[in-house]
Amino acid sequence: MVSDRSENSTFKLDGVYLPPVLAIDVILGLLANVVALWIFCFKLKVWNPNNLFLFNLVIADFLALVSLPQRIASLLKGYWEFGDVWCRINFFLMFSNRSASIAFMTVVAIYRYFRVVHPHHRFNRMTKRHAAFVSVFVWLLVIIPRVPMLAYNHIRGSGNTTQCYFTNYKEASQATIILVGFHRVLTVLEFFIAMAMLLFFSIQISSVLKQRQMGKPVKVRKAMLMCVAITGVFMVCFLPSTVATIALWVIRAYTTRNGASYYKLIQVTLSLSLSLNFLNSALDPIVYVFSSSMFRKALCSSLPRALRCRQDAGNGENAASLSRTQSTTQQELKSMMADRKSEAM
């Protein structure tokens, strides 16, 4: 087994490169999600199940943003000063965010899959109330496996050497070791299950749209952009940490003293890749834009006129053109009626 000395050196390296990365996650995430929350709460006039699922994704992102500032402060100071209770809550919020983000991305993809591939299925008659029940069920599914994190102490050391890390360390109890192992298995399983579903839905949606919308390439492109946005954000944010976790298992199972350097490299890679999990808070608004035409239109209408979407501007021009056409047609009809009256006289 690899010694604790290797882990301690890894923790010191975390304090060098993780704070700026996590700070960027927080700044971008706050900016993006405050705007998204404002759109959902004050600009979105009509709600449907899809928008309700996306709103829950915003809530999941805020869980991560609340937990990160204390983590950044502890990394900069080199020790954890917020106590055992907040250490437990901190882990609970961070890992709940990851699971909730994956779960609601998958739910959005499922909803779109049925709308496109099986338009007559009773699933498409889902009301906002049904969507609310689905959302509560997803949150329970996310939270219940994470509750044990609140039951165990994750503090190591004392005073200026106190650390709050969710890991297997030499003095850890058997219950903590089992908890960490269960969490890592769950982290890998939820990724691969969601990835398989997202890829299946994307392929099915693409295939069906190409068959049904041969004469409407714009609709095909918009639907595919939604699939690409969800799958892209999912892969960028969660694939690296999953791969690093699996690599850590392999290294721990087969490493020797000569393999300690590989273990250290994987630990550093895992820490850095975990920071990408929180980048999803900044990237999720991309999913909102491509997954909800209502959100997209509300966002475009809220921007200054010079920055509005091309599509929005184009719609304005089309509406103006249609209005001019209708006005011209009405004038021509009036002229024809007048001519007929004069002929009758």
XYZ file of C-alpha atoms in Angstrom:
345
model
C 0.000 0.000 0.000
C 1.039 3.614 -0.577
C 2.101 5.540 2.523
C 0.338 8.541 4.067
C 3.415 10.652 3.261
C 2.513 10.477 -0.419
C -1.056 11.566 0.367
C 0.167 14.491 2.501
C 2.382 15.768 -0.308
C -0.596 15.517 -2.640
C -2.701 17.616 -0.255
C -0.001 20.316 -0.287
C -0.024 20.342 -4.083
C -3.812 20.748 -3.994
C -3.322 24.054 -2.185
C -1.224 25.364 -5.072
C -3.289 24.716 -8.187
C -6.835 23.983 -6.949
C -7.762 27.396 -5.392
C -7.506 29.403 -8.655
C -9.335 26.683 -10.605
C -12.143 26.461 -8.049
C -12.321 30.271 -7.817
C -12.918 30.425 -11.576
C -15.649 27.799 -11.180
C -17.341 29.898 -8.477
C -17.136 33.210 -10.364
C -18.364 31.815 -13.679
C -20.958 29.629 -11.977
C -22.414 32.505 -9.958
C -22.616 34.817 -12.965
C -24.241 32.187 -15.170
C -26.692 30.852 -12.590
C -27.778 34.222 -11.208
C -28.762 35.174 -14.761
C -30.454 31.790 -15.266
C -32.345 32.095 -11.954
C -33.480 35.619 -12.896
C -34.758 34.348 -16.253
C -36.634 31.445 -14.666
C -38.161 33.506 -11.851
C -38.986 36.804 -13.561
C -38.897 36.403 -17.345
C -40.310 32.961 -18.046
C -44.075 33.427 -18.396
C -45.033 29.842 -19.226
C -43.715 26.774 -17.413
C -43.683 23.236 -18.756
C -42.125 20.014 -17.375
C -38.888 20.593 -19.303
C -38.396 24.048 -17.751
C -39.166 22.652 -14.297
C -36.431 20.029 -14.712
C -33.981 22.709 -15.861
C -34.893 24.855 -12.840
C -33.949 21.944 -10.569
C -30.612 21.821 -12.369
C -30.080 25.470 -11.345
C -30.781 24.530 -7.721
C -28.250 21.691 -7.942
C -25.625 24.114 -9.231
C -26.161 26.469 -6.305
C -25.449 23.577 -3.908
C -21.930 23.377 -5.323
C -21.423 27.144 -5.330
C -22.354 27.329 -1.622
C -19.843 24.622 -0.711
C -16.812 25.824 -2.668
C -15.747 29.081 -0.896
C -14.916 27.242 2.368
C -13.012 24.608 0.407
C -10.975 27.321 -1.363
C -10.214 29.089 1.944
C -8.997 25.868 3.565
C -6.749 25.083 0.607
C -5.196 28.559 0.711
C -4.584 28.410 4.478
C -3.372 24.814 4.386
C -5.823 23.566 7.006
C -9.574 23.273 7.681
C -10.895 25.767 10.256
C -14.672 25.407 9.852
C -15.194 22.438 12.151
C -16.470 18.900 11.847
C -20.142 19.733 11.190
C -19.463 21.988 8.225
C -16.923 19.464 6.904
C -19.703 16.870 6.711
C -22.172 19.341 5.168
C -19.531 20.491 2.705
C -19.018 16.993 1.322
C -22.758 16.340 1.286
C -23.423 19.480 -0.787
C -20.561 18.894 -3.230
C -21.368 15.285 -4.017
C -25.127 15.913 -4.080
C -24.493 18.553 -6.739
C -22.641 16.084 -8.918
C -25.327 13.416 -8.664
C -28.193 15.881 -9.087
C -26.597 17.474 -12.144
C -26.118 14.099 -13.806
C -29.644 12.997 -12.856
C -31.474 16.088 -14.148
C -29.421 16.211 -17.364
C -30.559 12.638 -17.952
C -34.190 13.496 -17.128
C -34.131 16.397 -19.625
C -32.745 14.030 -22.266
C -35.451 11.436 -21.465
C -38.167 14.093 -21.770
C -36.870 15.239 -25.160
C -36.473 11.625 -26.322
C -40.148 10.844 -25.761
C -41.253 14.138 -27.316
C -39.340 13.412 -30.507
C -39.169 9.623 -30.871
C -42.506 8.640 -29.278
C -44.736 11.734 -29.696
C -47.970 9.809 -28.977
C -46.742 8.122 -25.800
C -48.686 8.966 -22.634
C -45.401 10.160 -21.108
C -45.848 13.308 -23.230
C -49.076 14.134 -21.402
C -47.021 14.880 -18.290
C -48.292 17.929 -16.409
C -46.346 20.354 -14.239
C -47.637 18.507 -11.184
C -46.308 15.200 -12.529
C -42.971 16.884 -13.286
C -42.850 18.178 -9.707
C -43.333 14.619 -8.381
C -40.586 13.381 -10.725
C -38.261 16.134 -9.460
C -38.912 15.220 -5.814
C -38.261 11.555 -6.614
C -34.962 12.427 -8.327
C -33.857 14.515 -5.334
C -34.645 11.646 -2.963
C -32.713 9.295 -5.231
C -29.754 11.690 -5.102
C -29.830 12.608 -1.410
C -30.522 9.267 0.313
C -27.216 7.578 -0.719
C -25.313 10.726 0.389
C -26.896 10.976 3.860
C -24.254 8.646 5.437
C -21.666 11.359 4.683
C -23.352 13.418 7.409
C -23.021 10.614 9.954
C -19.221 10.194 10.019
C -16.296 12.402 10.965
C -13.973 13.272 8.068
C -11.550 15.458 10.041
C -7.876 14.515 10.194
C -5.280 16.036 12.513
C -5.771 18.980 14.893
C -5.038 22.702 15.092
C -3.120 24.038 12.107
C -2.798 20.526 10.683
C -6.559 19.838 10.516
C -7.733 18.499 7.164
C -11.221 17.753 5.837
C -10.792 15.035 3.191
C -13.119 12.306 2.032
C -10.563 9.529 1.579
C -9.203 6.272 2.956
C -6.451 7.180 5.425
C -4.456 5.012 7.782
C -6.417 5.831 10.957
C -9.848 5.632 9.309
C -12.483 3.393 10.855
C -13.853 0.419 8.960
C -17.182 2.254 8.526
C -15.423 5.239 6.917
C -13.477 2.979 4.560
C -16.716 1.267 3.487
C -18.437 4.655 3.051
C -15.637 6.019 0.844
C -15.606 2.833 -1.221
C -19.395 2.925 -1.651
C -19.246 6.569 -2.744
C -16.557 5.897 -5.351
C -18.445 2.914 -6.786
C -21.625 5.013 -6.940
C -19.728 7.847 -8.631
C -18.504 5.533 -11.391
C -21.830 3.715 -11.832
C -23.950 6.863 -12.085
C -21.605 8.222 -14.747
C -21.649 5.150 -16.980
C -25.409 4.593 -16.629
C -26.138 8.219 -17.520
C -23.576 8.217 -20.340
C -25.124 5.111 -21.942
C -28.600 6.682 -21.749
C -27.475 10.047 -23.162
C -25.681 8.442 -26.106
C -28.678 6.187 -26.835
C -31.128 9.108 -26.724
C -28.896 11.265 -28.939
C -28.557 8.547 -31.580
C -32.295 7.810 -31.547
C -33.298 11.479 -31.763
C -30.853 12.092 -34.604
C -32.071 9.076 -36.545
C -35.774 9.881 -36.164
C -35.394 13.566 -37.001
C -33.426 12.839 -40.146
C -36.242 10.552 -41.305
C -39.133 12.863 -40.421
C -37.658 16.275 -41.142
C -35.890 15.776 -44.453
C -37.257 19.100 -45.688
C -36.608 20.968 -42.417
C -32.867 20.862 -41.687
C -33.147 23.789 -39.250
C -35.288 21.746 -36.840
C -32.902 18.819 -37.100
C -29.960 21.099 -36.353
C -31.651 22.644 -33.289
C -32.563 19.273 -31.809
C -29.085 17.930 -32.406
C -27.530 21.006 -30.796
C -29.530 20.173 -27.659
C -28.163 16.620 -27.652
C -24.619 17.833 -28.290
C -24.892 20.475 -25.537
C -26.047 18.012 -22.863
C -23.628 15.264 -23.879
C -20.735 17.726 -24.282
C -21.193 19.333 -20.852
C -21.618 15.880 -19.316
C -18.392 14.524 -20.837
C -16.253 17.591 -20.127
C -17.307 17.849 -16.486
C -17.622 14.221 -15.376
C -15.560 11.956 -17.640
C -12.072 13.002 -16.360
C -12.904 12.411 -12.679
C -14.463 9.035 -13.465
C -11.422 7.874 -15.427
C -9.074 9.147 -12.686
C -11.097 7.317 -10.004
C -10.845 4.026 -11.907
C -7.114 4.578 -12.434
C -6.728 5.196 -8.690
C -8.399 1.867 -7.946
C -6.022 0.063 -10.284
C -2.925 1.798 -8.893
C -3.946 1.114 -5.289
C -4.639 -2.543 -6.026
C -1.409 -3.303 -7.889
C 1.119 -0.633 -6.894
C 4.373 -1.307 -5.050
C 6.897 1.037 -3.488
C 8.281 1.714 -6.948
C 4.789 2.693 -8.082
C 4.307 5.404 -5.484
C 5.128 8.116 -8.036
C 2.328 6.850 -10.296
C -0.060 6.933 -7.348
C 0.905 10.541 -6.607
C 0.372 11.505 -10.248
C -3.081 9.898 -10.285
C -4.017 11.632 -7.008
C -3.075 15.021 -8.467
C -4.988 14.208 -11.652
C -8.030 13.146 -9.643
C -8.004 16.342 -7.577
C -7.765 18.497 -10.695
C -10.442 16.516 -12.513
C -12.797 16.865 -9.534
C -12.627 20.619 -10.039
C -14.152 20.044 -13.478
C -17.219 18.600 -11.741
C -17.966 22.082 -10.460
C -17.365 23.670 -13.851
C -20.759 22.243 -14.801
C -22.301 25.058 -12.735
C -20.945 27.518 -15.303
C -21.649 25.344 -18.355
C -25.202 24.242 -17.513
C -26.742 27.493 -18.864
C -25.586 26.276 -22.283
C -27.925 23.322 -21.731
C -30.764 25.705 -20.800
C -30.322 27.709 -24.004
C -30.361 24.676 -26.307
C -32.952 22.651 -24.353
C -35.676 25.281 -23.901
C -36.874 27.623 -26.630
C -38.805 29.555 -23.945
C -35.620 30.156 -21.942
C -33.738 31.107 -25.102
C -36.375 33.636 -26.186
C -36.630 35.110 -22.678
C -32.847 35.489 -22.538
C -32.675 37.093 -25.998
C -35.482 39.540 -25.192
C -33.692 40.552 -21.967
C -30.463 41.500 -23.739
C -29.764 45.015 -25.045
C -30.993 45.440 -28.625
C -27.441 45.470 -30.017
C -26.670 42.118 -28.357
C -29.891 40.271 -29.118
C -29.772 36.926 -30.846
C -29.710 36.871 -34.599
C -32.720 34.619 -34.571
C -34.599 37.091 -32.401
C -33.652 39.957 -34.698
C -34.553 37.835 -37.690
C -37.934 37.082 -36.168
C -38.486 40.813 -35.712
C -37.620 41.481 -39.324
C -39.907 38.660 -40.466
C -42.736 40.014 -38.337
C -42.231 43.501 -39.751
C -42.132 42.112 -43.276
C -45.314 40.120 -42.636
C -47.007 43.215 -41.237
C -46.029 45.242 -44.318
C -47.311 42.477 -46.571
C -50.621 42.310 -44.745
C -50.975 46.107 -44.916
C -50.296 46.120 -48.653
C -52.806 43.311 -49.180
C -55.479 45.205 -47.247
C -54.870 48.338 -49.312
C -55.168 46.359 -52.528
C -58.473 44.821 -51.343
C -59.848 48.257 -50.460
C -58.825 49.572 -53.887
C -60.535 46.628 -55.621
C -63.728 47.194 -53.601
C -63.710 50.899 -54.524
C -63.263 50.053 -58.233
C -66.184 47.646 -58.107
C -68.411 50.259 -56.472
C -67.510 52.836 -59.120
C -68.240 50.318 -61.888
C -71.632 49.502 -60.335
C -72.547 53.193 -60.307
